[in-house]
XYZ file of C-alpha atoms in Angstrom:
352
model
C -35.464 0.078 -113.910
C -32.734 0.586 -111.296
C -29.081 0.450 -112.320
C -28.691 -2.729 -110.241
C -31.461 -4.505 -112.173
C -30.055 -3.173 -115.432
C -26.570 -4.517 -114.725
C -28.076 -7.846 -113.690
C -29.922 -8.044 -117.002
C -26.742 -7.293 -118.911
C -24.780 -9.845 -116.901
C -27.322 -12.580 -117.587
C -27.450 -11.823 -121.296
C -23.737 -11.326 -121.853
C -21.490 -14.074 -123.156
C -19.096 -14.257 -120.224
C -15.635 -15.821 -120.308
C -14.627 -17.125 -116.918
C -11.061 -17.560 -115.692
C -9.141 -20.204 -117.494
C -10.020 -18.928 -120.983
C -6.371 -18.188 -121.517
C -6.534 -14.410 -121.830
C -7.149 -11.293 -119.793
C -10.301 -9.252 -119.473
C -12.446 -8.393 -122.468
C -13.814 -4.995 -123.368
C -16.866 -3.345 -124.808
C -16.765 -0.289 -127.023
C -19.990 1.153 -128.397
C -19.170 1.356 -132.107
C -20.526 0.846 -135.617
C -19.746 -2.873 -135.658
C -22.277 -3.488 -132.887
C -24.899 -5.977 -134.119
C -28.523 -5.420 -133.104
C -29.893 -8.461 -131.288
C -33.382 -9.854 -131.506
C -34.118 -9.033 -127.881
C -33.006 -6.498 -125.309
C -31.808 -9.288 -123.014
C -28.693 -9.883 -125.115
C -26.061 -7.126 -125.082
C -28.710 -4.444 -124.519
C -30.183 -5.238 -127.939
C -27.269 -3.595 -129.721
C -28.050 -0.192 -128.229
C -25.172 1.813 -126.797
C -23.829 0.603 -123.473
C -21.169 3.291 -122.995
C -23.037 5.584 -122.485
C -26.078 3.551 -121.556
C -29.100 3.769 -123.869
C -31.699 1.442 -122.400
C -33.027 -0.894 -125.086
C -36.789 -1.034 -125.674
C -39.044 -3.428 -127.595
C -41.636 -2.110 -130.041
C -45.171 -3.410 -130.292
C -44.006 -5.414 -133.304
C -41.356 -7.154 -131.215
C -38.446 -5.220 -132.709
C -35.534 -3.661 -130.853
C -35.733 0.126 -130.507
C -32.764 2.214 -129.370
C -33.957 5.513 -127.838
C -32.090 8.784 -128.280
C -28.589 9.191 -126.895
C -28.435 10.880 -123.486
C -27.702 14.559 -123.015
C -24.162 15.408 -124.058
C -24.047 12.754 -126.789
C -25.096 12.614 -130.446
C -26.002 9.529 -132.474
C -28.707 7.038 -133.319
C -28.910 5.321 -129.942
C -26.727 2.456 -131.110
C -23.607 4.585 -131.427
C -23.403 7.673 -129.217
C -20.551 10.160 -129.595
C -19.703 12.703 -126.947
C -20.349 16.314 -127.945
C -18.056 17.661 -125.227
C -14.444 17.199 -124.201
C -15.340 16.006 -120.704
C -13.518 12.934 -119.412
C -16.257 10.634 -118.124
C -13.676 8.344 -116.531
C -12.118 11.146 -114.535
C -15.480 12.632 -113.562
C -16.906 9.267 -112.563
C -19.939 9.666 -114.846
C -19.233 6.388 -116.663
C -21.070 3.120 -116.011
C -18.142 0.699 -116.058
C -18.184 -2.241 -113.664
C -16.186 -1.908 -110.415
C -14.239 -4.867 -111.836
C -13.296 -2.918 -114.983
C -11.096 -0.024 -116.010
C -12.498 3.020 -117.780
C -10.582 4.570 -120.700
C -11.610 7.928 -122.122
C -11.883 8.180 -125.917
C -12.723 10.957 -128.364
C -16.128 9.391 -129.003
C -17.031 8.499 -125.418
C -15.196 5.910 -123.308
C -14.547 2.185 -123.137
C -14.897 -0.268 -120.260
C -12.433 -3.162 -120.023
C -12.838 -5.995 -117.528
C -9.822 -6.594 -115.298
C -7.469 -9.453 -116.092
C -9.028 -12.863 -115.390
C -12.518 -11.354 -115.522
C -14.831 -11.761 -118.492
C -17.707 -9.652 -119.743
C -18.446 -6.506 -121.687
C -16.899 -4.044 -119.236
C -20.233 -2.921 -117.850
C -20.864 -6.357 -116.347
C -17.748 -8.377 -115.439
C -17.702 -11.840 -113.920
C -15.084 -14.339 -112.875
C -15.222 -17.972 -111.913
C -13.160 -19.810 -109.349
C -11.284 -22.875 -110.484
C -12.054 -26.234 -108.948
C -8.543 -26.625 -107.551
C -8.858 -24.211 -104.621
C -6.852 -25.726 -101.793
C -7.620 -25.943 -98.098
C -8.001 -22.555 -96.443
C -5.219 -21.127 -94.299
C -6.216 -18.916 -91.344
C -4.435 -15.622 -90.787
C -4.945 -13.583 -87.629
C -5.121 -9.821 -88.107
C -2.260 -8.133 -86.267
C -3.606 -4.681 -87.058
C -6.679 -3.020 -88.521
C -6.178 0.702 -89.012
C -8.244 3.677 -90.036
C -5.808 5.578 -92.280
C -5.021 9.241 -91.638
C -5.164 12.375 -93.763
C -1.354 12.464 -93.638
C -1.107 8.955 -95.093
C -3.534 9.870 -97.864
C -1.536 13.012 -98.635
C 1.783 11.152 -98.941
C 0.346 8.696 -101.457
C -0.215 5.695 -99.199
C -3.025 3.346 -100.200
C -5.951 4.287 -97.942
C -8.858 2.639 -99.756
C -10.442 1.962 -103.128
C -12.793 3.712 -105.524
C -15.948 2.627 -103.709
C -18.619 4.305 -105.841
C -16.900 4.270 -109.256
C -17.571 7.999 -109.497
C -15.796 11.261 -108.819
C -16.581 13.662 -105.990
C -20.173 13.280 -104.791
C -22.307 14.757 -102.020
C -19.782 17.567 -101.551
C -17.112 15.192 -100.216
C -13.899 15.167 -102.309
C -12.115 11.939 -103.216
C -8.489 11.311 -102.381
C -5.917 10.860 -105.146
C -6.742 8.174 -107.675
C -10.500 8.582 -107.026
C -10.103 6.777 -103.689
C -13.096 7.089 -101.358
C -12.640 6.966 -97.586
C -14.930 9.279 -95.666
C -14.241 7.256 -92.518
C -10.958 9.146 -92.169
C -12.795 12.437 -91.717
C -15.506 10.967 -89.496
C -12.972 9.385 -87.135
C -11.215 12.746 -86.835
C -14.503 14.582 -86.231
C -15.603 12.195 -83.477
C -12.410 12.741 -81.491
C -13.430 16.385 -81.028
C -16.998 15.712 -79.827
C -15.885 15.103 -76.235
C -12.348 16.207 -75.428
C -12.503 14.761 -71.902
C -13.662 11.308 -72.999
C -13.041 11.172 -76.767
C -14.926 8.830 -79.071
C -11.835 7.094 -80.415
C -12.841 4.658 -83.158
C -9.290 3.404 -83.655
C -8.885 2.607 -79.962
C -12.166 0.688 -79.990
C -11.041 -1.336 -83.002
C -7.665 -2.074 -81.392
C -9.203 -3.235 -78.110
C -11.773 -5.471 -79.780
C -9.538 -6.842 -82.525
C -10.074 -10.585 -82.749
C -10.453 -11.092 -86.479
C -9.198 -13.741 -88.878
C -9.084 -14.118 -92.644
C -9.275 -17.629 -94.058
C -7.628 -17.749 -97.477
C -7.957 -20.480 -100.094
C -5.850 -20.318 -103.266
C -6.506 -21.926 -106.647
C -5.321 -21.285 -110.187
C -5.587 -17.491 -110.551
C -8.273 -17.609 -107.879
C -8.634 -16.626 -104.218
C -11.453 -17.365 -101.762
C -11.606 -15.292 -98.556
C -13.744 -15.574 -95.439
C -13.804 -13.147 -92.497
C -14.046 -15.027 -89.183
C -13.982 -14.518 -85.430
C -11.653 -16.259 -83.000
C -13.596 -19.537 -82.901
C -13.892 -19.759 -86.682
C -17.455 -18.499 -87.124
C -18.024 -16.482 -90.290
C -18.643 -12.788 -89.597
C -19.928 -12.102 -93.106
C -22.623 -13.966 -94.997
C -20.956 -15.434 -98.075
C -17.354 -15.718 -99.220
C -15.235 -13.189 -101.065
C -14.174 -14.548 -104.461
C -11.414 -12.955 -106.462
C -8.236 -13.266 -108.456
C -4.597 -13.697 -107.470
C -1.444 -13.378 -109.554
C 1.827 -15.272 -109.454
C 3.248 -12.893 -106.847
C 0.416 -13.432 -104.376
C -1.306 -10.113 -105.060
C -5.041 -10.664 -104.728
C -8.250 -8.736 -105.272
C -11.671 -9.939 -104.178
C -15.078 -8.276 -104.136
C -18.649 -8.835 -103.030
C -21.501 -6.620 -104.284
C -23.032 -6.558 -100.808
C -22.314 -8.082 -97.428
C -23.523 -7.858 -93.848
C -20.825 -8.131 -91.201
C -20.895 -8.420 -87.420
C -17.754 -6.782 -86.079
C -16.430 -6.533 -82.487
C -15.875 -3.073 -80.987
C -14.551 -2.489 -77.472
C -15.883 0.596 -75.659
C -13.479 0.274 -72.753
C -16.154 -1.218 -70.521
C -17.647 -3.868 -72.807
C -17.327 -5.385 -76.260
C -20.168 -4.585 -78.638
C -20.973 -6.668 -81.685
C -21.998 -4.181 -84.351
C -23.981 -5.388 -87.352
C -23.089 -3.319 -90.407
C -24.281 -3.585 -94.015
C -21.880 -2.751 -96.843
C -22.058 -2.609 -100.622
C -19.224 -3.004 -103.145
C -16.804 -4.467 -100.618
C -13.280 -4.895 -102.000
C -10.376 -6.642 -100.265
C -6.888 -6.436 -101.752
C -3.492 -7.466 -100.456
C -0.574 -9.847 -100.837
C -0.655 -13.402 -99.517
C 2.419 -15.406 -98.543
C 2.837 -18.671 -96.681
C 3.104 -17.003 -93.278
C 1.531 -13.579 -93.667
C -0.858 -11.190 -95.352
C 0.547 -7.755 -96.139
C -0.711 -4.517 -97.674
C -4.307 -5.545 -96.979
C -6.914 -2.895 -97.786
C -10.600 -3.455 -96.987
C -13.120 -0.971 -98.343
C -16.803 -0.572 -99.058
C -19.832 1.687 -98.786
C -21.338 1.511 -95.287
C -25.125 1.713 -95.255
C -26.433 4.790 -93.453
C -29.175 2.988 -91.524
C -26.919 0.335 -90.002
C -24.173 2.885 -89.308
C -26.521 5.146 -87.371
C -27.911 2.166 -85.445
C -24.340 1.194 -84.512
C -23.559 4.762 -83.419
C -26.616 4.798 -81.153
C -25.595 1.413 -79.745
C -22.151 2.814 -78.999
C -23.467 6.032 -77.440
C -25.777 4.071 -75.138
C -22.693 2.785 -73.291
C -21.498 6.317 -72.466
C -24.148 7.219 -69.890
C -25.806 10.007 -71.857
C -22.883 12.459 -71.953
C -23.067 12.478 -75.759
C -26.342 11.980 -77.650
C -27.079 11.105 -81.243
C -28.109 14.718 -81.840
C -24.500 15.675 -81.071
C -23.342 13.320 -83.820
C -26.056 13.729 -86.442
C -24.607 16.828 -88.135
C -21.148 15.238 -88.374
C -22.575 12.188 -90.106
C -24.592 14.281 -92.558
C -21.463 16.016 -93.822
C -19.588 12.727 -94.319
C -22.057 10.643 -96.348
C -20.409 10.511 -99.758
C -21.917 7.544 -101.621
C -25.170 7.970 -103.499
C -27.843 5.278 -103.527
C -30.851 5.948 -105.766
C -29.803 9.589 -105.956
C -29.528 10.080 -102.194
C -26.363 10.502 -100.119
C -27.062 7.354 -98.137
C -23.757 5.614 -97.413
C -20.305 6.335 -96.018
C -17.173 5.153 -97.817
C -14.894 3.129 -95.571
C -11.282 2.081 -95.994
C -9.179 0.098 -93.518
C -5.621 -1.201 -93.791
C -4.426 -4.405 -92.177
C -1.677 -6.966 -91.766
C -2.046 -10.565 -90.619
C 0.079 -13.524 -89.545
C -0.585 -17.196 -90.197
C -2.418 -18.617 -87.214
C -1.260 -21.772 -85.495
C -3.649 -22.958 -82.726
């Protein structure tokens, strides 16, 4: 069973509190008070969730908790770490992207973020019915951050893969993933006479809007082009506090984004997973916007070839292939198959 199917099973079986329950996120801690359920579909059958011990059913229809994974001791229901490693820091935990991980002597705990409900491994939120009419904001800027900004502590992305360093690519401070920074720098050096400047292409083709709807503790976002057509399938649902700080996420999304080559505007179709958008919304502006996600390798390479085709053959995909290989930093099914992306933006309320 893949981790995605496993998390789906847990999410379906969990007793989830949606926003409006009157409290913050809930947590799950694998401990002795965990009650064994009659089936594996509910709370993993009482088997440990942090770390994950996948529940099984015996031929007699009884729950069976297999042995704890390597590095842990216990009966499968309660697993205690036998080392002093910090799973949260190493990124070897299985907390939801919408949860915080806290290291403990025994193992670790996963706590859903405020206004999310769940057991920490699977976290859900609901949007209230009072979401108002959407307000359109036009992006004034959409920037690929720089190494210098990352070094001085500026926000340059999010923790895209919920893990530590992978595929030989180190994270930035705070476990932030953004391999796009390195790739954009690498591409500038491929052709010094006619550089492949990703930032310039974004600037020239920038015609993006965010429609924002606000409800009680709830935000609904939609990425649109200049005529109001959605560029991503599905809306981004999230939470917002009393100061306008919002956080929204979609597990996966396909976007069609404009990119200007200097001679024409391409419309690049890109597939992302774990897309997170954060920022601050006010009546007339969006500030401190950060958009991040894991960019699928296949669609990225197709977009690169589409871009190179406009250059007349001076640079081929073979000239780029090695650069891409060193920058893939997100694992999918054990393979380095995606590139972490982080972009910063500001926007102003749009008046036609």
